[in-house]
């Protein structure tokens, strides 16, 4: 696609208020592939005005009407799926097959789920002598990261539109082309002017202006815990609704009775997908001492196989950051059994699939979110020890439990402080609520729980 040099506001591409631009870089070869405008507070203000103006009519549109527009949006995404996959690959660096299946397939699935939910959701409930109406929260400021560029956008915009809210989106500076493509799709789908608006720009400028804007009723943010904390504080100060989807450091708990080979293979694949840039990735593998050496050998083999299938990291900063974490792991005494800090290629932000053994729970690599293809294998002595380690970080986004007996795995999962647990490699469910315990966030995305985030109640008594 060709990059737009303006903002999508009020149903049209408008010239940006300022002259600044952002260079978009292909992380595979480090070449600049496009420029997009760097939005200012003025652009954000124009977009919020457009969203406010469009709100009454969109909120009053019957759910079936909103559902029809979201279904049309899903159809446009389907029709343009090759272009989406190529765009994500160009600006994120994901291998094309992964962009085709996950980066394109997942948002299509989620958009489809909200077309159905908008039509079937009960926006009204009877409670005793009251009728409770579920009404849209209002204008939503959505701030998204680069790791799943289209999914993160759709996971906010589709439920917001289904709820009757209008939206201003500030996408990640690293992946604005996918966001522009999404805006084109919204337009093609016939979604009324001002219901969705796009302002590309930098986080501390456009993002902050959006989070602080008085005309924004709710902020939905996905990204780092550091920025999430600030946005939460800003929203709290202004008494705005806020949803935060932050980092993770999830545990893959392999109980002694588990199918070890399967648990390790799926566990490594879970982290290496998207080059380790998944907030819910199971970056800590917990193995009983009796099977530890076997697991380490299997993990090293599995990681080595990813060598030439893995894409680069998104940018130079993440490249430096992730390799710094690998160096720190070595310095703190963890044992490298696959990969390492050296860049495997001369060009592009590549990191070798890396596995550390002899990781202790308090090491930096076992506590902080690395956001790269790095797995830490941690030894435990018994189940209580495993639970202490699994719950022993500030995060609680996801996790996995493997056991010979499903009930045994479920019993363990129920004791974990985390928002999602896959039992013996359970299948991904796009309708299951996704979100964090502890510092992994506030609120839930996806399915009916994700829709409820964008609704507020009004009770009428009779
Ligand atoms: P980030 O800075 O939190 O970026 C997320 C979004 O917030 C981007 O759109 C960003 O804009 C925007 N933003 C940044 N500063 C802001 C501010 N002061 N006010 C409002 N919005 C602001 O994350 P990152 O720098 O891209 O990545 C850093 C680390 O965050 C990663 O290493 C990883 O650990 C974590 N992360 C987590 C997730 C997740 O899914 N939970 C996703 C991505 C990253 P810019 O793009 O201009 O910065
Ligand atoms: Mg940033």
PDB file of C-alpha atoms in Angstrom, residues 104-222:
ATOM      1  CA  UNK A 104      -4.285 -11.272   9.277  1.00  0.00           C
ATOM      2  CA  UNK A 105      -6.383 -14.277  10.303  1.00  0.00           C
ATOM      3  CA  UNK A 106      -6.778 -13.334  13.959  1.00  0.00           C
ATOM      4  CA  UNK A 107      -8.151  -9.809  13.449  1.00  0.00           C
ATOM      5  CA  UNK A 108     -10.560 -11.127  10.801  1.00  0.00           C
ATOM      6  CA  UNK A 109     -11.796 -13.663  13.356  1.00  0.00           C
ATOM      7  CA  UNK A 110     -12.133 -11.008  16.064  1.00  0.00           C
ATOM      8  CA  UNK A 111     -13.917  -8.536  13.764  1.00  0.00           C
ATOM      9  CA  UNK A 112     -16.319 -11.342  12.817  1.00  0.00           C
ATOM     10  CA  UNK A 113     -16.926 -12.195  16.463  1.00  0.00           C
ATOM     11  CA  UNK A 114     -17.943  -8.576  17.190  1.00  0.00           C
ATOM     12  CA  UNK A 115     -20.242  -8.429  14.183  1.00  0.00           C
ATOM     13  CA  UNK A 116     -22.066 -11.371  15.776  1.00  0.00           C
ATOM     14  CA  UNK A 117     -21.871 -10.051  19.338  1.00  0.00           C
ATOM     15  CA  UNK A 118     -23.181  -6.615  18.380  1.00  0.00           C
ATOM     16  CA  UNK A 119     -26.267  -8.330  16.987  1.00  0.00           C
ATOM     17  CA  UNK A 120     -26.805 -10.820  19.811  1.00  0.00           C
ATOM     18  CA  UNK A 121     -25.656  -9.004  22.964  1.00  0.00           C
ATOM     19  CA  UNK A 122     -28.356  -8.166  25.528  1.00  0.00           C
ATOM     20  CA  UNK A 123     -28.057  -4.370  25.781  1.00  0.00           C
ATOM     21  CA  UNK A 124     -30.939  -4.383  28.260  1.00  0.00           C
ATOM     22  CA  UNK A 125     -31.620  -6.415  31.399  1.00  0.00           C
ATOM     23  CA  UNK A 126     -34.503  -6.649  33.850  1.00  0.00           C
ATOM     24  CA  UNK A 127     -33.564  -6.613  37.562  1.00  0.00           C
ATOM     25  CA  UNK A 128     -36.592  -6.701  39.869  1.00  0.00           C
ATOM     26  CA  UNK A 129     -38.547  -3.490  39.248  1.00  0.00           C
ATOM     27  CA  UNK A 130     -35.717  -1.980  37.160  1.00  0.00           C
ATOM     28  CA  UNK A 131     -34.725  -2.110  33.533  1.00  0.00           C
ATOM     29  CA  UNK A 132     -30.965  -1.738  33.152  1.00  0.00           C
ATOM     30  CA  UNK A 133     -29.736  -0.296  29.853  1.00  0.00           C
ATOM     31  CA  UNK A 134     -26.144  -0.870  28.769  1.00  0.00           C
ATOM     32  CA  UNK A 135     -25.065   2.328  27.034  1.00  0.00           C
ATOM     33  CA  UNK A 136     -21.821   3.270  25.289  1.00  0.00           C
ATOM     34  CA  UNK A 137     -19.140   4.894  27.472  1.00  0.00           C
ATOM     35  CA  UNK A 138     -18.630   7.580  24.809  1.00  0.00           C
ATOM     36  CA  UNK A 139     -15.506   8.654  22.942  1.00  0.00           C
ATOM     37  CA  UNK A 140     -12.687   6.119  23.279  1.00  0.00           C
ATOM     38  CA  UNK A 141      -9.001   6.956  22.930  1.00  0.00           C
ATOM     39  CA  UNK A 142      -7.257   3.771  21.793  1.00  0.00           C
ATOM     40  CA  UNK A 143      -3.467   3.525  22.061  1.00  0.00           C
ATOM     41  CA  UNK A 144      -1.930   0.397  20.567  1.00  0.00           C
ATOM     42  CA  UNK A 145       1.494  -1.301  20.357  1.00  0.00           C
ATOM     43  CA  UNK A 146       3.363  -2.712  17.364  1.00  0.00           C
ATOM     44  CA  UNK A 147       3.638  -6.380  18.282  1.00  0.00           C
ATOM     45  CA  UNK A 148       0.291  -7.482  16.793  1.00  0.00           C
ATOM     46  CA  UNK A 149      -0.389  -4.306  14.818  1.00  0.00           C
ATOM     47  CA  UNK A 150      -3.804  -5.122  13.356  1.00  0.00           C
ATOM     48  CA  UNK A 151      -5.038  -7.449  16.102  1.00  0.00           C
ATOM     49  CA  UNK A 152      -4.412  -4.854  18.813  1.00  0.00           C
ATOM     50  CA  UNK A 153      -6.373  -2.270  16.805  1.00  0.00           C
ATOM     51  CA  UNK A 154      -9.301  -4.581  16.042  1.00  0.00           C
ATOM     52  CA  UNK A 155      -9.422  -5.894  19.639  1.00  0.00           C
ATOM     53  CA  UNK A 156     -10.209  -2.313  20.746  1.00  0.00           C
ATOM     54  CA  UNK A 157     -12.041  -0.735  17.820  1.00  0.00           C
ATOM     55  CA  UNK A 158     -14.445  -3.603  17.024  1.00  0.00           C
ATOM     56  CA  UNK A 159     -15.910  -3.931  20.554  1.00  0.00           C
ATOM     57  CA  UNK A 160     -15.980  -0.135  20.976  1.00  0.00           C
ATOM     58  CA  UNK A 161     -17.998   0.238  17.759  1.00  0.00           C
ATOM     59  CA  UNK A 162     -20.215  -2.706  18.734  1.00  0.00           C
ATOM     60  CA  UNK A 163     -20.957  -0.921  22.023  1.00  0.00           C
ATOM     61  CA  UNK A 164     -21.903   2.304  20.218  1.00  0.00           C
ATOM     62  CA  UNK A 165     -18.751   4.229  21.124  1.00  0.00           C
ATOM     63  CA  UNK A 166     -16.714   6.322  18.682  1.00  0.00           C
ATOM     64  CA  UNK A 167     -12.937   6.047  18.540  1.00  0.00           C
ATOM     65  CA  UNK A 168      -9.711   7.966  18.054  1.00  0.00           C
ATOM     66  CA  UNK A 169      -6.757   5.622  17.469  1.00  0.00           C
ATOM     67  CA  UNK A 170      -3.091   6.433  18.090  1.00  0.00           C
ATOM     68  CA  UNK A 171      -1.186   3.387  16.772  1.00  0.00           C
ATOM     69  CA  UNK A 172       2.450   2.529  17.523  1.00  0.00           C
ATOM     70  CA  UNK A 173       5.007   4.668  15.701  1.00  0.00           C
ATOM     71  CA  UNK A 174       6.704   1.506  14.371  1.00  0.00           C
ATOM     72  CA  UNK A 175       3.614   0.129  12.602  1.00  0.00           C
ATOM     73  CA  UNK A 176       1.506   3.037  11.290  1.00  0.00           C
ATOM     74  CA  UNK A 177       1.015   1.601   7.784  1.00  0.00           C
ATOM     75  CA  UNK A 178      -1.158  -1.253   9.055  1.00  0.00           C
ATOM     76  CA  UNK A 179      -3.201   1.366  10.938  1.00  0.00           C
ATOM     77  CA  UNK A 180      -3.649   3.455   7.772  1.00  0.00           C
ATOM     78  CA  UNK A 181      -4.749   0.331   5.927  1.00  0.00           C
ATOM     79  CA  UNK A 182      -7.285  -0.317   8.685  1.00  0.00           C
ATOM     80  CA  UNK A 183      -8.613   3.257   8.301  1.00  0.00           C
ATOM     81  CA  UNK A 184      -9.052   2.624   4.556  1.00  0.00           C
ATOM     82  CA  UNK A 185     -10.990  -0.541   5.409  1.00  0.00           C
ATOM     83  CA  UNK A 186     -13.245   1.366   7.842  1.00  0.00           C
ATOM     84  CA  UNK A 187     -13.972   3.866   5.077  1.00  0.00           C
ATOM     85  CA  UNK A 188     -14.685   1.166   2.501  1.00  0.00           C
ATOM     86  CA  UNK A 189     -17.007  -0.585   4.954  1.00  0.00           C
ATOM     87  CA  UNK A 190     -19.241   2.481   5.040  1.00  0.00           C
ATOM     88  CA  UNK A 191     -18.769   3.210   8.720  1.00  0.00           C
ATOM     89  CA  UNK A 192     -20.136   6.750   9.185  1.00  0.00           C
ATOM     90  CA  UNK A 193     -17.732   9.711   9.197  1.00  0.00           C
ATOM     91  CA  UNK A 194     -16.182  10.441  12.597  1.00  0.00           C
ATOM     92  CA  UNK A 195     -17.038   7.068  14.150  1.00  0.00           C
ATOM     93  CA  UNK A 196     -13.421   5.998  13.675  1.00  0.00           C
ATOM     94  CA  UNK A 197     -10.497   8.437  13.455  1.00  0.00           C
ATOM     95  CA  UNK A 198      -6.759   7.874  13.105  1.00  0.00           C
ATOM     96  CA  UNK A 199      -3.927  10.083  14.322  1.00  0.00           C
ATOM     97  CA  UNK A 200      -0.445   8.697  13.687  1.00  0.00           C
ATOM     98  CA  UNK A 201       2.313  10.066  15.902  1.00  0.00           C
ATOM     99  CA  UNK A 202       4.664   9.622  18.812  1.00  0.00           C
ATOM    100  CA  UNK A 203       3.518   8.309  22.179  1.00  0.00           C
ATOM    101  CA  UNK A 204       4.680  11.176  24.373  1.00  0.00           C
ATOM    102  CA  UNK A 205       3.126  13.727  21.959  1.00  0.00           C
ATOM    103  CA  UNK A 206       0.009  12.389  20.206  1.00  0.00           C
ATOM    104  CA  UNK A 207      -0.548   9.503  22.652  1.00  0.00           C
ATOM    105  CA  UNK A 208      -0.317  11.690  25.698  1.00  0.00           C
ATOM    106  CA  UNK A 209      -2.534  14.399  24.172  1.00  0.00           C
ATOM    107  CA  UNK A 210      -5.166  11.738  23.492  1.00  0.00           C
ATOM    108  CA  UNK A 211      -5.008  10.229  26.986  1.00  0.00           C
ATOM    109  CA  UNK A 212      -5.290  13.705  28.552  1.00  0.00           C
ATOM    110  CA  UNK A 213      -7.998  15.091  26.262  1.00  0.00           C
ATOM    111  CA  UNK A 214     -11.126  16.252  28.085  1.00  0.00           C
ATOM    112  CA  UNK A 215     -13.308  15.031  25.240  1.00  0.00           C
ATOM    113  CA  UNK A 216     -12.153  11.431  25.694  1.00  0.00           C
ATOM    114  CA  UNK A 217     -14.367   9.391  28.036  1.00  0.00           C
ATOM    115  CA  UNK A 218     -12.273   6.236  28.127  1.00  0.00           C
ATOM    116  CA  UNK A 219      -8.693   5.282  27.329  1.00  0.00           C
ATOM    117  CA  UNK A 220      -7.888   1.769  26.194  1.00  0.00           C
ATOM    118  CA  UNK A 221      -4.154   1.148  26.175  1.00  0.00           C
ATOM    119  CA  UNK A 222      -1.934  -1.834  25.369  1.00  0.00           C
TER     120      UNK A 222
END
